[in-house]
Amino acid sequence: MSSQSSPEHSDITPLQQMVASCSGAILTSLLVTPLDVVKIRIQAQKTPLYKGKCFVYCNGLMDHICVCENGNAKAWYKAPGHFSGTLDAFLKIIRGEGMTSLWSGLPPTLVMAVPATVIYFTCYDQLCAIMRSRMGERADLAPLLAGAIARVGSATVISPLELIRTKLQSERQSYKQLSAVIRSSVVNDGWLSLWRGWGPTILRDVPFSAMYWYNYEKMKIWLCEYHGTRDPTFSITFIAGALSGSIASIATLPFDVVKTRRQVELGELQAMNLSAKATCSTLEVMRRIVAESGAAGLFAGFMPRLIKVAPACAIMISTYEYGKAFFRKRNQEQRGERTLANQEQRGERTLANQEQRGERTLATLHTRPDDGDSRHESTQGK
């Protein structure tokens, strides 16, 4: 089955892979964001958000740091009334604020999350196809390496943009003032300051991606064999995505806890206009968490992360695979139509050639008797 993957990838273009991943990213955000909005609203009623405090917001694709501007007065993370649970929060938000409130805060984050996801998935598919064709007997390891490399690339591109977005929000500046924000950050802290927080992101996301893609490809092959099908169905990719995402999220949970803590600290320092050089390293943050909460502190938020990651991975990968299957079928139909048209053209040309040869043959037959008669007449004259 693994040997069949490379031809599959060559059946669609990189542009079609980008369209498929973009569609999956938008759908994932629309379905997963309400869960995180409700979570933030419930947390806000337990621990009120004061001005300058940061919190993590997830749209199903990426984690984003949001800076509280005016305490609980900010509409989408304000906590009006009392929520007794998740379902109660859903119902009260819809009744009191309208359905669209469940997607509050989504548009600004999609500006970075969708391009990052498109880069990540397209690079993975391209790298995986190349590696599988060159690794021979070790082709099974191609998803692991391709997933890790693709994640490094997308994280490196997006990390500076995410820090700049947080800074813009904390200083309440518009995107028109973006160049001034970048210049001040570079002057104060140097160019590498734009990638501050990149280390913890890589420590979490690269192992996650490597394990996710390796397990996903293995589970997809196994489920296809179990159901006796060559091509994975929507349900097969959905289940494989959910299971592989769950395994990867559990294994990388300590790095997620450290990354979240560092992101929040960096965001709050930026909100207070303090130099980010004062932040601790990843190892120091990990030691502090262990000192405060013990080793169990590194696995805090186990269930919320699992509930968030599993459906997000399942929706994203199944939609992406469905999009690729759609384009693959469309390309095959177009190739079939072109092949049929070429065959018809060749047939028409062959028929035309045959008709021309037939006409020439008839013309030759008509001229030969005349030549014979003239020779016979000349012989009799002699």
Short mmCIF file of C-alpha atoms in Angstrom, two decimals:
data_model
loop_
_atom_site.label_atom_id
_atom_site.label_comp_id
_atom_site.label_asym_id
_atom_site.label_seq_id
_atom_site.Cartn_x
_atom_site.Cartn_y
_atom_site.Cartn_z
CA MET A 1 0.00 0.00 0.00
CA SER A 2 2.80 2.38 0.74
CA SER A 3 4.15 1.86 -2.71
CA GLN A 4 0.90 3.19 -4.09
CA SER A 5 1.14 6.53 -2.31
CA SER A 6 3.65 8.18 -4.61
CA PRO A 7 1.58 7.78 -7.77
CA GLU A 8 -1.43 9.09 -5.85
CA HIS A 9 0.39 12.33 -4.98
CA SER A 10 1.49 12.79 -8.61
CA ASP A 11 -2.16 12.63 -9.70
CA ILE A 12 -2.83 16.09 -8.24
CA THR A 13 -0.95 19.37 -8.51
CA PRO A 14 0.54 21.36 -5.60
CA LEU A 15 -2.08 24.06 -6.23
CA GLN A 16 -4.86 21.49 -5.81
CA GLN A 17 -3.22 20.26 -2.59
CA MET A 18 -3.21 23.86 -1.35
CA VAL A 19 -6.91 24.29 -2.17
CA ALA A 20 -7.75 21.02 -0.39
CA SER A 21 -5.76 21.98 2.73
CA CYS A 22 -7.24 25.49 2.74
CA SER A 23 -10.77 24.04 2.62
CA GLY A 24 -9.93 21.66 5.45
CA ALA A 25 -8.40 24.45 7.53
CA ILE A 26 -11.44 26.70 7.23
CA LEU A 27 -13.89 23.88 8.00
CA THR A 28 -11.84 22.76 11.01
CA SER A 29 -11.78 26.31 12.38
CA LEU A 30 -15.52 26.73 11.96
CA LEU A 31 -16.27 23.47 13.78
CA VAL A 32 -13.65 23.58 16.57
CA THR A 33 -13.54 27.30 17.47
CA PRO A 34 -16.89 27.30 19.38
CA LEU A 35 -15.47 24.70 21.79
CA ASP A 36 -12.53 26.96 22.66
CA VAL A 37 -14.66 30.10 22.90
CA VAL A 38 -16.92 28.35 25.43
CA LYS A 39 -13.87 27.10 27.33
CA ILE A 40 -12.43 30.63 27.56
CA ARG A 41 -15.76 32.05 28.74
CA ILE A 42 -16.04 29.42 31.48
CA GLN A 43 -12.45 30.06 32.55
CA ALA A 44 -13.09 33.83 32.57
CA GLN A 45 -15.90 33.46 35.11
CA LYS A 46 -13.67 31.36 37.37
CA THR A 47 -10.54 33.50 36.99
CA PRO A 48 -11.45 37.06 35.90
CA LEU A 49 -9.23 38.47 33.18
CA TYR A 50 -7.55 41.74 34.12
CA LYS A 51 -5.99 44.23 31.72
CA GLY A 52 -2.70 42.98 30.29
CA LYS A 53 -3.32 39.33 31.18
CA CYS A 54 -2.85 36.82 28.37
CA PHE A 55 -4.71 33.64 27.58
CA VAL A 56 -4.41 30.95 24.90
CA TYR A 57 -7.00 30.88 22.13
CA CYS A 58 -7.19 27.92 19.73
CA ASN A 59 -9.09 27.90 16.43
CA GLY A 60 -8.45 24.21 15.82
CA LEU A 61 -5.36 24.90 13.69
CA MET A 62 -2.99 26.90 15.90
CA ASP A 63 -2.69 28.22 19.44
CA HIS A 64 -2.75 32.01 19.62
CA ILE A 65 -1.95 34.30 22.52
CA CYS A 66 -4.61 36.95 23.15
CA VAL A 67 -4.04 39.96 25.37
CA CYS A 68 -6.91 41.14 27.55
CA GLU A 69 -7.33 44.85 26.78
CA ASN A 70 -10.00 46.04 29.23
CA GLY A 71 -10.48 43.28 31.74
CA ASN A 72 -13.76 41.37 31.38
CA ALA A 73 -15.32 44.25 29.43
CA LYS A 74 -13.97 42.80 26.16
CA ALA A 75 -17.10 41.31 24.60
CA TRP A 76 -16.03 37.89 23.37
CA TYR A 77 -14.29 36.75 26.53
CA LYS A 78 -16.61 38.56 28.91
CA ALA A 79 -18.53 36.28 31.28
CA PRO A 80 -22.11 37.56 31.60
CA GLY A 81 -24.19 35.55 34.03
CA HIS A 82 -23.20 32.13 35.27
CA PHE A 83 -22.41 28.99 33.27
CA SER A 84 -22.95 25.69 35.04
CA GLY A 85 -21.26 23.66 32.33
CA THR A 86 -20.29 23.43 28.68
CA LEU A 87 -23.79 22.76 27.32
CA ASP A 88 -25.28 25.48 29.52
CA ALA A 89 -22.64 27.92 28.22
CA PHE A 90 -23.45 27.03 24.59
CA LEU A 91 -27.17 27.62 25.11
CA LYS A 92 -26.82 30.88 27.08
CA ILE A 93 -24.29 32.38 24.64
CA ILE A 94 -26.53 31.56 21.66
CA ARG A 95 -29.68 32.88 23.35
CA GLY A 96 -28.10 36.00 24.82
CA GLU A 97 -25.56 37.01 22.19
CA GLY A 98 -26.49 35.21 19.02
CA MET A 99 -24.98 32.27 17.14
CA THR A 100 -22.08 34.29 15.71
CA SER A 101 -20.63 34.85 19.21
CA LEU A 102 -19.40 31.25 19.16
CA TRP A 103 -16.90 32.29 16.46
CA SER A 104 -15.70 35.43 18.22
CA GLY A 105 -12.02 36.17 17.74
CA LEU A 106 -11.73 33.83 14.75
CA PRO A 107 -11.09 36.17 11.76
CA PRO A 108 -7.81 37.75 13.02
CA THR A 109 -6.28 34.35 13.81
CA LEU A 110 -7.27 32.81 10.48
CA VAL A 111 -5.01 35.33 8.71
CA MET A 112 -2.03 33.28 9.97
CA ALA A 113 -3.51 29.88 10.78
CA VAL A 114 -4.82 29.11 7.28
CA PRO A 115 -1.56 30.00 5.41
CA ALA A 116 0.46 28.05 8.01
CA THR A 117 -1.76 24.99 7.54
CA VAL A 118 -1.60 25.24 3.74
CA ILE A 119 2.22 25.45 3.83
CA TYR A 120 2.43 22.57 6.29
CA PHE A 121 0.16 20.08 4.49
CA THR A 122 1.39 20.88 0.99
CA CYS A 123 5.06 20.62 2.03
CA TYR A 124 4.34 17.34 3.81
CA ASP A 125 2.75 15.74 0.75
CA GLN A 126 5.51 16.93 -1.59
CA LEU A 127 8.33 15.86 0.76
CA CYS A 128 6.69 12.52 1.54
CA ALA A 129 6.29 11.66 -2.15
CA ILE A 130 9.95 12.54 -2.86
CA MET A 131 11.28 10.64 0.17
CA ARG A 132 9.21 7.53 -0.55
CA SER A 133 10.62 7.36 -4.07
CA ARG A 134 14.21 7.62 -2.80
CA MET A 135 14.26 5.75 0.53
CA GLY A 136 13.62 2.30 -0.90
CA GLU A 137 13.11 -0.26 1.87
CA ARG A 138 12.93 2.51 4.49
CA ALA A 139 10.04 4.27 2.71
CA ASP A 140 7.82 3.60 5.74
CA LEU A 141 9.82 6.25 7.64
CA ALA A 142 9.11 8.92 5.01
CA PRO A 143 5.94 10.25 6.76
CA LEU A 144 7.87 10.67 10.02
CA LEU A 145 10.69 12.70 8.45
CA ALA A 146 8.43 14.64 6.07
CA GLY A 147 6.07 15.60 8.91
CA ALA A 148 8.94 16.86 11.08
CA ILE A 149 10.57 18.90 8.29
CA ALA A 150 7.26 20.39 7.12
CA ARG A 151 6.42 21.49 10.66
CA VAL A 152 9.81 23.16 11.14
CA GLY A 153 9.25 25.13 7.93
CA SER A 154 5.73 26.31 8.75
CA ALA A 155 6.62 27.18 12.37
CA THR A 156 9.65 29.18 11.24
CA VAL A 157 7.54 31.20 8.79
CA ILE A 158 4.64 31.88 11.18
CA SER A 159 6.46 32.41 14.51
CA PRO A 160 7.50 36.04 13.83
CA LEU A 161 4.03 36.90 12.56
CA GLU A 162 2.38 35.52 15.68
CA LEU A 163 4.67 37.54 17.96
CA ILE A 164 3.98 40.68 15.93
CA ARG A 165 0.21 40.04 16.10
CA THR A 166 0.40 39.74 19.89
CA LYS A 167 2.43 42.95 20.09
CA LEU A 168 -0.04 44.80 17.87
CA GLN A 169 -2.90 43.70 20.07
CA SER A 170 -1.15 44.52 23.35
CA GLU A 171 -0.20 48.01 22.14
CA ARG A 172 -3.61 48.48 20.44
CA GLN A 173 -2.04 49.40 17.12
CA SER A 174 -3.40 48.77 13.64
CA TYR A 175 -1.83 46.65 10.91
CA LYS A 176 -0.95 49.92 9.13
CA GLN A 177 1.62 50.50 11.88
CA LEU A 178 3.15 47.06 11.30
CA SER A 179 6.51 48.31 9.99
CA ALA A 180 6.98 50.55 13.06
CA VAL A 181 6.24 47.61 15.37
CA ILE A 182 8.77 45.38 13.58
CA ARG A 183 11.45 48.10 13.63
CA SER A 184 11.01 48.78 17.34
CA SER A 185 11.19 45.08 18.14
CA VAL A 186 14.37 44.61 16.07
CA VAL A 187 16.04 47.73 17.48
CA ASN A 188 15.27 46.81 21.09
CA ASP A 189 15.88 43.05 21.02
CA GLY A 190 17.57 42.19 17.68
CA TRP A 191 16.38 40.19 14.69
CA LEU A 192 16.26 36.91 16.61
CA SER A 193 13.62 38.42 18.89
CA LEU A 194 11.11 37.84 16.09
CA TRP A 195 11.61 34.10 16.62
CA ARG A 196 11.43 34.20 20.41
CA GLY A 197 9.25 31.30 21.50
CA TRP A 198 10.28 29.33 18.41
CA GLY A 199 12.21 26.79 20.52
CA PRO A 200 9.28 25.62 22.70
CA THR A 201 7.06 25.56 19.61
CA ILE A 202 9.50 23.27 17.80
CA LEU A 203 9.92 21.03 20.86
CA ARG A 204 6.18 20.42 20.90
CA ASP A 205 5.11 20.61 17.25
CA VAL A 206 7.94 18.69 15.55
CA PRO A 207 7.61 15.49 17.66
CA PHE A 208 3.83 15.83 17.41
CA SER A 209 3.94 16.07 13.60
CA ALA A 210 6.44 13.22 13.22
CA MET A 211 4.36 10.86 15.39
CA TYR A 212 1.06 12.04 13.94
CA TRP A 213 1.93 11.44 10.28
CA TYR A 214 3.75 8.14 10.93
CA ASN A 215 0.84 6.73 12.94
CA TYR A 216 -1.75 8.17 10.56
CA GLU A 217 -0.25 6.52 7.48
CA LYS A 218 0.14 3.19 9.33
CA MET A 219 -3.44 3.27 10.66
CA LYS A 220 -4.82 4.27 7.27
CA ILE A 221 -3.09 1.29 5.63
CA TRP A 222 -4.27 -1.08 8.36
CA LEU A 223 -7.88 0.14 8.22
CA CYS A 224 -7.91 -0.13 4.42
CA GLU A 225 -6.67 -3.72 4.63
CA TYR A 226 -9.18 -4.50 7.40
CA HIS A 227 -12.11 -3.22 5.33
CA GLY A 228 -10.74 -4.72 2.11
CA THR A 229 -10.54 -1.45 0.20
CA ARG A 230 -7.72 0.04 -1.83
CA ASP A 231 -8.67 3.69 -1.44
CA PRO A 232 -9.31 5.12 2.07
CA THR A 233 -12.87 6.26 2.70
CA PHE A 234 -13.89 9.40 4.63
CA SER A 235 -14.59 7.35 7.77
CA ILE A 236 -11.20 5.60 7.55
CA THR A 237 -9.28 8.89 7.35
CA PHE A 238 -11.45 10.41 10.11
CA ILE A 239 -10.77 7.53 12.54
CA ALA A 240 -7.07 7.34 11.65
CA GLY A 241 -6.71 11.11 12.12
CA ALA A 242 -8.47 11.11 15.50
CA LEU A 243 -6.44 8.17 16.87
CA SER A 244 -3.06 9.38 15.62
CA GLY A 245 -3.78 12.91 16.87
CA SER A 246 -4.71 11.56 20.31
CA ILE A 247 -1.51 9.52 20.59
CA ALA A 248 0.68 12.43 19.50
CA SER A 249 -1.06 14.92 21.81
CA ILE A 250 -0.62 12.69 24.87
CA ALA A 251 3.06 12.03 24.11
CA THR A 252 3.87 15.73 23.63
CA LEU A 253 1.70 17.10 26.46
CA PRO A 254 4.65 18.21 28.69
CA PHE A 255 6.05 20.30 25.83
CA ASP A 256 2.59 21.78 25.25
CA VAL A 257 2.36 22.85 28.92
CA VAL A 258 5.81 24.49 28.73
CA LYS A 259 5.03 26.19 25.41
CA THR A 260 1.75 27.60 26.72
CA ARG A 261 3.40 28.92 29.88
CA ARG A 262 6.17 30.61 27.89
CA GLN A 263 3.77 32.06 25.35
CA VAL A 264 1.64 33.60 28.09
CA GLU A 265 4.71 35.04 29.86
CA LEU A 266 6.04 36.55 26.63
CA GLY A 267 2.64 38.03 25.80
CA GLU A 268 2.26 39.63 29.22
CA LEU A 269 5.76 41.11 29.07
CA GLN A 270 4.92 42.62 25.69
CA ALA A 271 1.65 43.96 27.07
CA MET A 272 3.56 45.72 29.84
CA ASN A 273 6.18 46.99 27.34
CA LEU A 274 8.96 45.09 29.11
CA SER A 275 11.91 43.47 27.37
CA ALA A 276 11.29 39.83 26.56
CA LYS A 277 14.93 39.05 27.38
CA ALA A 278 13.86 38.52 30.96
CA THR A 279 11.92 35.36 30.13
CA CYS A 280 13.18 31.97 31.27
CA SER A 281 14.44 29.22 29.00
CA THR A 282 12.37 26.14 28.24
CA LEU A 283 14.31 24.03 30.74
CA GLU A 284 13.88 26.63 33.48
CA VAL A 285 10.13 26.82 32.85
CA MET A 286 9.93 23.02 33.06
CA ARG A 287 11.85 23.01 36.36
CA ARG A 288 9.59 25.71 37.76
CA ILE A 289 6.45 23.75 36.83
CA VAL A 290 7.82 20.61 38.49
CA ALA A 291 8.77 22.62 41.61
CA GLU A 292 5.31 24.19 41.83
CA SER A 293 3.08 21.24 40.93
CA GLY A 294 5.31 18.18 40.78
CA ALA A 295 5.82 15.98 37.72
CA ALA A 296 2.02 15.82 37.29
CA GLY A 297 2.09 19.54 36.48
CA LEU A 298 3.72 18.72 33.13
CA PHE A 299 0.59 16.73 32.21
CA ALA A 300 -1.92 19.35 33.33
CA GLY A 301 -4.88 19.82 31.01
CA PHE A 302 -4.73 16.25 29.71
CA MET A 303 -8.44 15.85 28.93
CA PRO A 304 -9.07 19.38 27.52
CA ARG A 305 -6.14 18.97 25.13
CA LEU A 306 -7.30 15.52 24.05
CA ILE A 307 -10.88 16.73 23.50
CA LYS A 308 -9.57 19.64 21.44
CA VAL A 309 -6.87 17.89 19.38
CA ALA A 310 -8.64 14.62 18.44
CA PRO A 311 -11.63 16.15 16.60
CA ALA A 312 -9.48 18.90 15.06
CA CYS A 313 -7.05 16.34 13.60
CA ALA A 314 -9.91 14.11 12.43
CA ILE A 315 -11.82 16.90 10.70
CA MET A 316 -8.73 18.44 9.11
CA ILE A 317 -7.20 15.27 7.66
CA SER A 318 -10.49 13.70 6.49
CA THR A 319 -11.51 16.94 4.74
CA TYR A 320 -8.04 17.25 3.22
CA GLU A 321 -8.04 13.66 1.95
CA TYR A 322 -11.58 14.10 0.59
CA GLY A 323 -10.45 17.23 -1.28
CA LYS A 324 -7.46 15.40 -2.75
CA ALA A 325 -9.66 12.48 -3.79
CA PHE A 326 -12.05 14.91 -5.49
CA PHE A 327 -9.24 16.55 -7.47
CA ARG A 328 -7.66 13.18 -8.28
CA LYS A 329 -10.94 11.88 -9.73
CA ARG A 330 -11.47 15.13 -11.62
CA ASN A 331 -7.97 14.96 -13.12
CA GLN A 332 -8.45 11.34 -14.13
CA GLU A 333 -11.74 12.20 -15.86
CA GLN A 334 -10.09 15.10 -17.67
CA ARG A 335 -7.18 12.86 -18.73
CA GLY A 336 -9.70 10.27 -19.95
CA GLU A 337 -11.57 12.90 -21.95
CA ARG A 338 -8.29 14.17 -23.44
CA THR A 339 -7.21 10.61 -24.28
CA LEU A 340 -10.56 9.91 -25.95
CA ALA A 341 -10.34 13.17 -27.89
CA ASN A 342 -6.78 12.32 -28.99
CA GLN A 343 -7.89 8.86 -30.08
CA GLU A 344 -10.75 10.34 -32.08
CA GLN A 345 -8.37 12.81 -33.73
CA ARG A 346 -5.92 10.01 -34.55
CA GLY A 347 -8.80 7.93 -35.93
CA GLU A 348 -9.97 10.81 -38.08
CA ARG A 349 -6.43 11.39 -39.37
CA THR A 350 -5.99 7.67 -40.08
CA LEU A 351 -9.30 7.56 -41.94
CA ALA A 352 -8.36 10.64 -43.94
CA ASN A 353 -4.99 9.10 -44.82
CA GLN A 354 -6.67 5.87 -45.88
CA GLU A 355 -9.10 7.79 -48.07
CA GLN A 356 -6.21 9.70 -49.67
CA ARG A 357 -4.31 6.45 -50.31
CA GLY A 358 -7.47 4.92 -51.80
CA GLU A 359 -7.93 7.87 -54.11
CA ARG A 360 -4.29 7.68 -55.23
CA THR A 361 -4.64 3.94 -55.83
CA LEU A 362 -7.75 4.43 -57.94
CA ALA A 363 -6.05 7.19 -59.91
CA THR A 364 -3.10 4.87 -60.59
CA LEU A 365 -5.37 2.05 -61.72
CA HIS A 366 -7.15 4.40 -64.10
CA THR A 367 -3.90 5.54 -65.72
CA ARG A 368 -2.29 2.10 -66.16
CA PRO A 369 -4.64 0.68 -68.89
CA ASP A 370 -4.15 3.83 -70.99
CA ASP A 371 -0.40 3.33 -70.83
CA GLY A 372 -0.83 -0.30 -71.91
CA ASP A 373 -3.07 0.61 -74.84
CA SER A 374 -0.65 3.23 -76.13
CA ARG A 375 2.22 0.72 -75.98
CA HIS A 376 0.10 -1.88 -77.85
CA GLU A 377 -0.79 0.61 -80.59
CA SER A 378 2.84 1.65 -81.07
CA THR A 379 3.84 -2.04 -81.43
CA GLN A 380 1.21 -2.66 -84.15
CA GLY A 381 2.39 0.45 -86.06
CA LYS A 382 5.88 -0.96 -86.22
#
